[in-house]
Amino acid sequence: MRTKTTARRSFLLGAGAFMAAPAILKNSRAYAATPTLRVGHVSPRTGPLAGFAEADEYVLGGIEKAFAGGLENKGKTWNVEIISKDSQSNPNRAAEVAADLILGDEVDIIVAASTPDTVNPVSDQAEINEVPCITTDCPWQPYFFGRNGVPGEGFASTYHFFWGLEDIIGAFLDMWGQSGVAKKVGGLFPNDADGNAWGHPELGLPTPLADAGYDLVDPGRYQPLSDDFSNYIAAFKDAGCEIVTGNMIPPDFATFWAQAAQQGFNPKVVTIGKALLFPSVIESLGDRGDGLSSEVWWSPSHPFSSSLTGTSAGDLAGGYSAATGRPWTQPIGFKHALFEVVADVIRRAEDLEDPEAIVSAITGTNLDTIVGNVNWANGPINNVTKTPLVAGQWQKQGDAYDLRIVANSAAPNIPITADLKILG
């Protein structure tokens, strides 16, 4: 059996930097009165993906309180130390800080969330260094295939829970079917891991939309942080597109949406992944934010509670708003759930000194969390398990926007909270 210490030692030897002292400290740790297990956390606190990490401080503060008395494993209490680092919304930086956590801080488990730009490079570093890794908040296709995963083989150390593109397609079609608008869809897909997955001819949106009778107009990939969407808007107008969909970062959607108004393009349904998840983005659009729609992975209406604290989805969201004065955001639930899974794994692992035992505990997870059940035995592919997905629309309530659930066919236990409205 190859332990974490020997694996990292061989890695460092290969790099010409043998550090004996940390390995000795690591081996002696189990004999301490209250040993400490380190959990690394990577998140985009700054940069264009910072909306995904807006609630990090609140969530991590709550988790640290829950972990304050330690966690019990095999009759012994373990302190849990969380070390969080900022990826700056940059995949290269995400890989760099993950390597720092693994080789410098010598974390025992590493977790990450917030799109393939964060999840994939962190997972790759964990896989190379044989460190148990749990990730979320990225559709499973860009996570698995974006890392060159092979079905039937998968990965040794890295595990992911979220929904897939098939789920988002189902949720979007469920919502669009209520609209009665023409089945002409304009596609906006960036040249990045998410955009290439969403726009992939077989694995992404094109084939399922065609099978459902929709005509997808895809002018090709645009470069992230583009300042001109005129060619896309012209193509959508020429084709008579009444629906616009895709996957964009907030600055790109803001640019597209402003230029659409300037150029007289007025679709009746606009459903965009990623960019339209956050209330701050919708508020920045003013009145043109009303009626925009997106996927809903988590909300105060979700009928789930935390396995760690017993807190309901509604109370977790409400607690965040009360503490910060800001509206709830979807990543709150999944950031909390990451550490629910970590706590469950720590409690069940046969030997917290052995990375393979920790990985074995991850694979044996069957946990009801604040985002739903997490159970890697359920697939749909190696190293991946899915959580439920519905569709929602931003609707103005007085002076504020609220994300209301308008389609729930795939998860009827999550209640509908409003009817879909057509833009304009």
Coordinates of C-alpha atoms in Angstrom, one line a residue:
M1 CA 0.0 0.0 0.0
R2 CA 1.4 3.4 -1.0
T3 CA 0.7 5.9 1.8
K4 CA 0.2 9.6 1.3
T5 CA 3.6 10.4 2.9
T6 CA 5.6 8.0 0.6
A7 CA 3.6 9.2 -2.5
R8 CA 4.5 12.8 -1.8
R9 CA 8.0 11.9 -0.8
S10 CA 8.6 10.3 -4.2
F11 CA 7.0 13.3 -5.9
L12 CA 9.3 15.7 -4.1
L13 CA 12.3 13.5 -4.8
G14 CA 11.5 13.6 -8.4
A15 CA 11.3 17.4 -8.2
G16 CA 14.7 17.4 -6.4
A17 CA 13.3 18.7 -3.1
F18 CA 13.2 16.1 -0.4
M19 CA 11.6 17.4 2.8
A20 CA 11.9 14.9 5.6
A21 CA 10.7 16.9 8.5
P22 CA 7.0 17.3 7.5
A23 CA 6.9 13.5 6.8
I24 CA 8.2 12.7 10.3
L25 CA 5.6 15.1 11.8
K26 CA 2.9 13.5 9.7
N27 CA 3.8 10.0 10.9
S28 CA 3.9 11.0 14.5
R29 CA 0.6 12.9 14.4
A30 CA -1.6 9.9 15.3
Y31 CA 0.1 9.7 18.7
A32 CA -0.9 13.2 19.7
A33 CA -3.6 13.5 22.4
T34 CA -5.9 15.2 19.8
P35 CA -4.5 14.8 16.3
T36 CA -5.4 17.3 13.6
L37 CA -6.7 16.5 10.1
R38 CA -6.2 19.2 7.5
V39 CA -8.7 20.0 4.8
G40 CA -7.6 22.2 1.9
H41 CA -10.3 24.3 0.2
V42 CA -9.9 26.1 -3.2
S43 CA -12.4 28.7 -4.3
P44 CA -12.5 31.8 -6.7
R45 CA -12.7 34.6 -4.0
T46 CA -11.6 37.2 -6.6
G47 CA -11.9 37.6 -10.4
P48 CA -14.9 37.1 -12.8
L49 CA -16.1 33.9 -10.9
A50 CA -16.1 35.6 -7.5
G51 CA -19.9 35.4 -7.3
F52 CA -19.5 31.7 -6.7
A53 CA -17.5 32.4 -3.6
E54 CA -19.5 35.3 -2.3
A55 CA -20.8 33.3 0.6
D56 CA -17.5 31.5 1.4
E57 CA -16.8 33.5 4.6
Y58 CA -20.3 32.8 6.0
V59 CA -20.3 29.1 5.1
L60 CA -16.8 28.4 6.3
G61 CA -17.5 30.3 9.5
G62 CA -20.5 28.0 10.2
I63 CA -18.5 24.9 9.3
E64 CA -15.6 25.9 11.6
K65 CA -18.2 26.3 14.5
A66 CA -19.6 22.8 13.7
F67 CA -16.1 21.4 13.7
A68 CA -15.0 23.3 16.8
G69 CA -15.3 20.3 19.2
G70 CA -13.5 18.0 16.8
L71 CA -14.9 14.9 15.0
E72 CA -14.8 11.4 16.3
N73 CA -13.2 8.5 14.4
K74 CA -12.9 5.0 15.9
G75 CA -13.3 6.4 19.4
K76 CA -10.7 9.1 19.0
T77 CA -11.4 12.8 18.6
W78 CA -9.7 14.6 15.7
N79 CA -9.4 18.4 15.3
V80 CA -10.2 19.5 11.8
E81 CA -8.3 22.5 10.3
I82 CA -9.6 24.1 7.1
I83 CA -7.0 25.9 4.9
S84 CA -8.7 28.0 2.2
K85 CA -7.0 29.6 -0.8
D86 CA -8.2 31.8 -3.6
S87 CA -7.9 30.6 -7.2
Q88 CA -8.4 34.2 -8.4
S89 CA -10.8 32.6 -11.1
N90 CA -7.8 31.4 -12.9
P91 CA -7.2 27.7 -13.7
N92 CA -3.4 28.0 -13.5
R93 CA -3.7 29.7 -10.2
A94 CA -6.1 27.0 -9.0
A95 CA -3.6 24.3 -9.8
E96 CA -0.8 26.3 -8.1
V97 CA -2.7 26.8 -4.8
A98 CA -3.8 23.2 -4.9
A99 CA -0.2 22.1 -5.2
D100 CA 0.7 24.4 -2.3
L101 CA -2.0 22.9 -0.1
I102 CA -0.9 19.3 -1.0
L103 CA 2.9 19.7 -0.9
G104 CA 3.3 22.6 1.5
D105 CA 0.4 22.4 3.9
E106 CA 0.2 18.6 3.5
V107 CA -3.6 18.5 3.6
D108 CA -5.2 15.1 4.1
I109 CA -8.3 15.9 2.0
I110 CA -8.8 18.7 -0.6
V111 CA -12.2 20.1 -1.7
A112 CA -13.1 22.6 -4.4
A113 CA -16.1 24.1 -6.1
S114 CA -17.1 26.7 -8.7
T115 CA -17.0 25.7 -12.4
P116 CA -14.4 23.6 -14.3
D117 CA -11.9 26.5 -14.0
T118 CA -11.5 25.7 -10.3
V119 CA -12.7 22.1 -10.0
N120 CA -10.6 20.5 -12.8
P121 CA -7.1 21.8 -12.0
V122 CA -7.6 21.1 -8.3
S123 CA -8.8 17.6 -9.0
D124 CA -5.9 17.0 -11.4
Q125 CA -3.4 18.0 -8.7
A126 CA -5.0 15.7 -6.2
E127 CA -5.0 12.8 -8.6
I128 CA -1.3 13.2 -9.4
N129 CA -0.4 13.4 -5.7
E130 CA -2.9 10.7 -4.6
V131 CA -4.7 13.0 -2.2
P132 CA -8.5 12.3 -1.6
C133 CA -10.5 15.1 -3.3
I134 CA -14.2 16.0 -3.2
T135 CA -15.6 18.6 -5.6
T136 CA -18.9 20.1 -6.6
D137 CA -20.5 23.0 -8.5
C138 CA -19.6 21.9 -12.1
P139 CA -21.6 19.8 -14.4
W140 CA -20.2 16.3 -14.4
Q141 CA -19.4 16.2 -18.2
P142 CA -16.9 19.0 -18.2
Y143 CA -15.5 17.6 -14.9
F144 CA -15.1 14.0 -16.2
F145 CA -14.4 14.4 -19.9
G146 CA -12.6 17.7 -19.4
R147 CA -10.1 15.8 -17.4
N148 CA -9.9 13.0 -20.0
G149 CA -11.8 10.6 -17.9
V150 CA -12.4 7.2 -19.4
P151 CA -15.8 5.6 -18.7
G152 CA -15.3 2.3 -16.8
E153 CA -12.0 3.5 -15.5
G154 CA -12.4 6.9 -14.0
F155 CA -10.0 8.3 -11.4
A156 CA -8.3 6.9 -8.3
S157 CA -8.5 9.8 -5.8
T158 CA -11.0 12.4 -7.0
Y159 CA -14.8 12.4 -6.6
H160 CA -17.5 14.8 -7.7
F161 CA -21.2 15.5 -6.9
F162 CA -23.5 17.8 -9.0
W163 CA -25.9 17.5 -11.9
G164 CA -25.1 16.9 -15.6
L165 CA -25.9 18.5 -18.9
E166 CA -28.7 16.0 -19.4
D167 CA -30.3 17.4 -16.3
I168 CA -30.0 21.1 -17.4
I169 CA -31.3 20.3 -20.8
G170 CA -34.3 18.5 -19.2
A171 CA -34.9 21.5 -16.9
F172 CA -34.7 24.0 -19.7
L173 CA -37.0 22.1 -22.0
D174 CA -39.4 21.7 -19.1
M175 CA -39.5 25.5 -18.7
W176 CA -39.4 26.4 -22.4
G177 CA -42.3 24.0 -23.1
Q178 CA -44.5 26.2 -20.9
S179 CA -43.7 29.3 -22.9
G180 CA -45.4 28.7 -26.2
V181 CA -42.7 30.6 -28.1
A182 CA -41.1 29.5 -31.4
K183 CA -38.6 26.6 -31.0
K184 CA -35.7 28.7 -32.4
V185 CA -32.8 28.9 -30.0
G186 CA -29.7 31.0 -30.1
G187 CA -26.7 29.5 -28.5
L188 CA -23.9 31.4 -26.7
F189 CA -21.0 29.1 -25.8
P190 CA -17.5 30.4 -24.8
N191 CA -14.3 28.8 -25.8
D192 CA -13.6 27.3 -22.4
A193 CA -14.3 24.0 -20.6
D194 CA -17.9 24.8 -19.8
G195 CA -18.7 26.3 -23.2
N196 CA -17.1 23.5 -25.2
A197 CA -19.1 20.9 -23.1
W198 CA -22.4 22.7 -23.4
G199 CA -22.0 23.2 -27.2
H200 CA -20.5 19.7 -27.9
P201 CA -22.5 18.2 -30.8
E202 CA -23.2 14.8 -29.0
L203 CA -22.5 15.4 -25.3
G204 CA -23.9 18.9 -25.1
L205 CA -27.1 20.7 -26.0
P206 CA -27.4 20.4 -29.9
T207 CA -28.6 16.7 -30.2
P208 CA -31.1 16.7 -27.3
L209 CA -32.6 20.1 -28.5
A210 CA -32.9 18.8 -32.0
D211 CA -34.6 15.6 -30.7
A212 CA -37.1 17.8 -28.9
G213 CA -37.9 19.7 -32.0
Y214 CA -35.8 22.8 -31.3
D215 CA -33.6 24.5 -33.9
L216 CA -30.3 25.6 -32.3
V217 CA -28.4 28.4 -34.0
D218 CA -24.8 28.2 -32.9
P219 CA -22.5 30.7 -34.6
G220 CA -19.4 29.2 -32.9
R221 CA -17.3 29.7 -29.8
Y222 CA -16.5 33.2 -28.6
Q223 CA -13.5 34.2 -26.5
P224 CA -14.3 34.8 -22.8
L225 CA -14.4 38.5 -21.9
S226 CA -15.4 39.4 -25.5
D227 CA -16.5 43.0 -26.0
D228 CA -18.5 42.4 -29.2
F229 CA -21.4 40.0 -29.8
S230 CA -22.8 41.8 -32.9
N231 CA -22.2 38.7 -35.1
Y232 CA -24.1 36.5 -32.7
I233 CA -27.0 38.9 -32.4
A234 CA -27.3 39.3 -36.1
A235 CA -27.3 35.5 -36.6
F236 CA -30.0 35.2 -33.9
K237 CA -32.2 37.9 -35.5
D238 CA -31.8 36.5 -39.0
A239 CA -32.9 33.1 -37.7
G240 CA -35.9 34.4 -35.8
C241 CA -34.6 33.1 -32.4
E242 CA -37.1 33.7 -29.6
I243 CA -35.1 31.8 -27.0
V244 CA -31.4 32.4 -26.1
T245 CA -29.4 30.0 -24.0
G246 CA -25.8 29.1 -23.2
N247 CA -23.2 29.3 -20.5
M248 CA -21.5 32.6 -19.8
I249 CA -19.6 34.4 -17.1
P250 CA -21.4 37.5 -15.8
P251 CA -19.3 40.1 -17.6
D252 CA -19.9 38.4 -21.0
F253 CA -23.7 38.2 -20.5
A254 CA -23.9 41.9 -19.4
T255 CA -22.1 42.8 -22.6
F256 CA -24.3 40.6 -24.8
W257 CA -27.5 41.8 -23.1
A258 CA -26.7 45.5 -23.5
Q259 CA -25.7 45.1 -27.1
A260 CA -28.9 43.1 -27.8
A261 CA -31.0 46.1 -26.6
Q262 CA -28.9 48.5 -28.6
Q263 CA -29.3 46.3 -31.8
G264 CA -33.1 45.7 -31.3
F265 CA -32.9 42.0 -30.5
N266 CA -35.7 41.1 -28.1
P267 CA -36.0 37.3 -27.4
K268 CA -38.9 36.1 -25.4
V269 CA -37.0 33.7 -23.2
V270 CA -33.4 34.1 -22.0
T271 CA -32.0 31.1 -20.1
I272 CA -28.3 31.3 -19.3
G273 CA -26.2 29.1 -17.1
K274 CA -23.6 30.4 -14.8
A275 CA -24.0 34.2 -15.4
L276 CA -27.6 34.4 -14.2
L277 CA -27.2 32.5 -10.9
F278 CA -26.5 35.5 -8.7
P279 CA -28.8 38.2 -7.4
S280 CA -25.9 40.8 -7.7
V281 CA -25.7 40.2 -11.4
I282 CA -29.5 40.5 -11.9
E283 CA -29.6 43.7 -9.8
S284 CA -26.8 45.2 -11.9
L285 CA -28.9 44.8 -15.0
G286 CA -31.7 47.0 -13.6
D287 CA -35.1 46.4 -15.1
R288 CA -33.6 44.2 -17.9
G289 CA -32.9 41.6 -15.2
D290 CA -36.6 40.9 -14.7
G291 CA -37.7 37.6 -16.3
L292 CA -34.3 36.2 -17.1
S293 CA -34.0 32.5 -16.2
S294 CA -31.5 29.8 -15.3
E295 CA -31.0 26.5 -13.7
V296 CA -31.7 26.2 -9.9
W297 CA -29.4 23.7 -8.1
W298 CA -30.4 24.9 -4.6
S299 CA -32.8 27.3 -3.0
P300 CA -34.5 28.1 0.3
S301 CA -37.5 26.0 -1.0
H302 CA -35.5 22.8 -1.4
P303 CA -36.8 20.3 1.1
F304 CA -33.4 19.2 2.5
S305 CA -31.5 19.7 5.8
S306 CA -27.9 19.6 6.8
S307 CA -26.6 16.2 8.1
L308 CA -24.0 18.2 10.0
T309 CA -26.1 20.9 11.8
G310 CA -29.7 19.9 11.2
T311 CA -30.3 23.3 9.6
S312 CA -32.9 23.4 6.8
A313 CA -32.2 24.9 3.4
G314 CA -34.5 27.8 4.2
D315 CA -32.8 28.5 7.5
L316 CA -29.3 28.3 6.0
A317 CA -30.3 30.8 3.3
G318 CA -32.1 33.0 5.8
G319 CA -29.1 32.9 8.2
Y320 CA -26.8 34.1 5.4
S321 CA -29.1 37.0 4.5
A322 CA -29.5 38.0 8.2
A323 CA -25.8 38.0 8.8
T324 CA -24.7 39.8 5.6
G325 CA -27.7 41.9 4.5
R326 CA -27.4 40.2 1.1
P327 CA -29.8 37.9 -0.8
W328 CA -29.1 34.2 -0.7
T329 CA -27.1 32.6 -3.5
Q330 CA -27.2 29.0 -4.8
P331 CA -23.5 28.1 -4.0
I332 CA -24.3 28.4 -0.2
G333 CA -25.9 25.0 -0.1
F334 CA -23.2 23.2 -2.1
K335 CA -20.3 24.8 -0.2
H336 CA -22.0 23.6 3.0
A337 CA -22.6 20.1 1.6
L338 CA -18.9 19.7 0.6
F339 CA -18.1 19.8 4.3
E340 CA -21.1 17.6 5.3
V341 CA -19.5 15.0 3.1
V342 CA -16.0 15.6 4.5
A343 CA -17.4 15.2 8.1
D344 CA -19.1 12.0 7.2
V345 CA -16.0 10.6 5.5
I346 CA -13.8 11.5 8.5
R347 CA -16.2 9.7 10.9
R348 CA -16.3 6.6 8.8
A349 CA -12.8 6.1 7.5
E350 CA -11.0 3.1 8.8
D351 CA -7.7 4.9 9.1
L352 CA -7.3 8.6 8.7
E353 CA -3.6 8.2 8.3
D354 CA -4.1 6.3 5.1
P355 CA -5.3 8.1 1.9
E356 CA -6.6 4.9 0.4
A357 CA -8.9 4.4 3.5
I358 CA -10.2 7.9 3.1
V359 CA -10.9 7.3 -0.6
S360 CA -12.7 4.1 0.4
A361 CA -14.9 6.0 2.8
I362 CA -15.7 8.6 0.0
T363 CA -16.8 5.8 -2.3
G364 CA -19.0 4.3 0.4
T365 CA -20.8 7.6 1.0
N366 CA -24.6 7.5 1.2
L367 CA -25.5 10.8 2.9
D368 CA -28.6 13.0 2.9
T369 CA -27.3 16.5 2.7
I370 CA -28.7 20.0 2.4
V371 CA -28.5 19.6 -1.4
G372 CA -30.0 16.1 -1.5
N373 CA -28.6 12.6 -1.3
V374 CA -24.9 12.1 -2.1
N375 CA -24.1 8.4 -3.0
W376 CA -21.3 7.5 -5.5
A377 CA -22.8 4.1 -5.9
N378 CA -25.5 5.7 -8.0
G379 CA -23.3 6.8 -10.9
P380 CA -24.0 7.9 -13.6
I381 CA -20.3 7.3 -14.3
N382 CA -17.2 6.5 -12.3
N383 CA -16.4 9.1 -9.6
V384 CA -19.6 11.0 -10.1
T385 CA -23.0 11.2 -8.4
K386 CA -25.8 13.5 -9.1
T387 CA -28.0 16.0 -7.2
P388 CA -31.5 17.3 -8.3
L389 CA -32.0 20.2 -10.7
V390 CA -35.0 22.4 -11.5
A391 CA -35.4 25.7 -13.4
G392 CA -36.2 29.1 -12.2
Q393 CA -36.8 32.7 -13.3
W394 CA -35.8 36.0 -11.7
Q395 CA -39.0 37.9 -10.9
K396 CA -39.2 41.3 -9.3
Q397 CA -40.9 41.4 -5.9
G398 CA -41.2 45.1 -4.9
D399 CA -37.7 46.6 -5.1
A400 CA -35.9 43.3 -5.1
Y401 CA -35.5 40.3 -7.4
D402 CA -36.2 36.7 -6.3
L403 CA -35.3 33.5 -8.1
R404 CA -38.6 31.6 -8.3
I405 CA -38.8 28.0 -9.3
V406 CA -41.0 27.6 -12.4
A407 CA -40.3 24.0 -13.7
N408 CA -39.7 20.9 -11.6
S409 CA -40.6 17.8 -13.6
A410 CA -37.4 16.0 -12.8
A411 CA -37.7 16.8 -9.1
P412 CA -41.3 17.2 -8.1
N413 CA -40.4 17.2 -4.4
I414 CA -38.9 20.6 -4.9
P415 CA -42.0 22.9 -5.0
I416 CA -42.8 25.4 -7.8
T417 CA -43.0 28.9 -6.4
A418 CA -44.2 30.9 -9.5
D419 CA -45.5 30.7 -13.1
L420 CA -43.1 31.4 -16.0
K421 CA -43.4 35.0 -17.5
I422 CA -42.5 35.9 -21.1
L423 CA -40.0 38.7 -21.5
G424 CA -41.4 42.0 -22.6

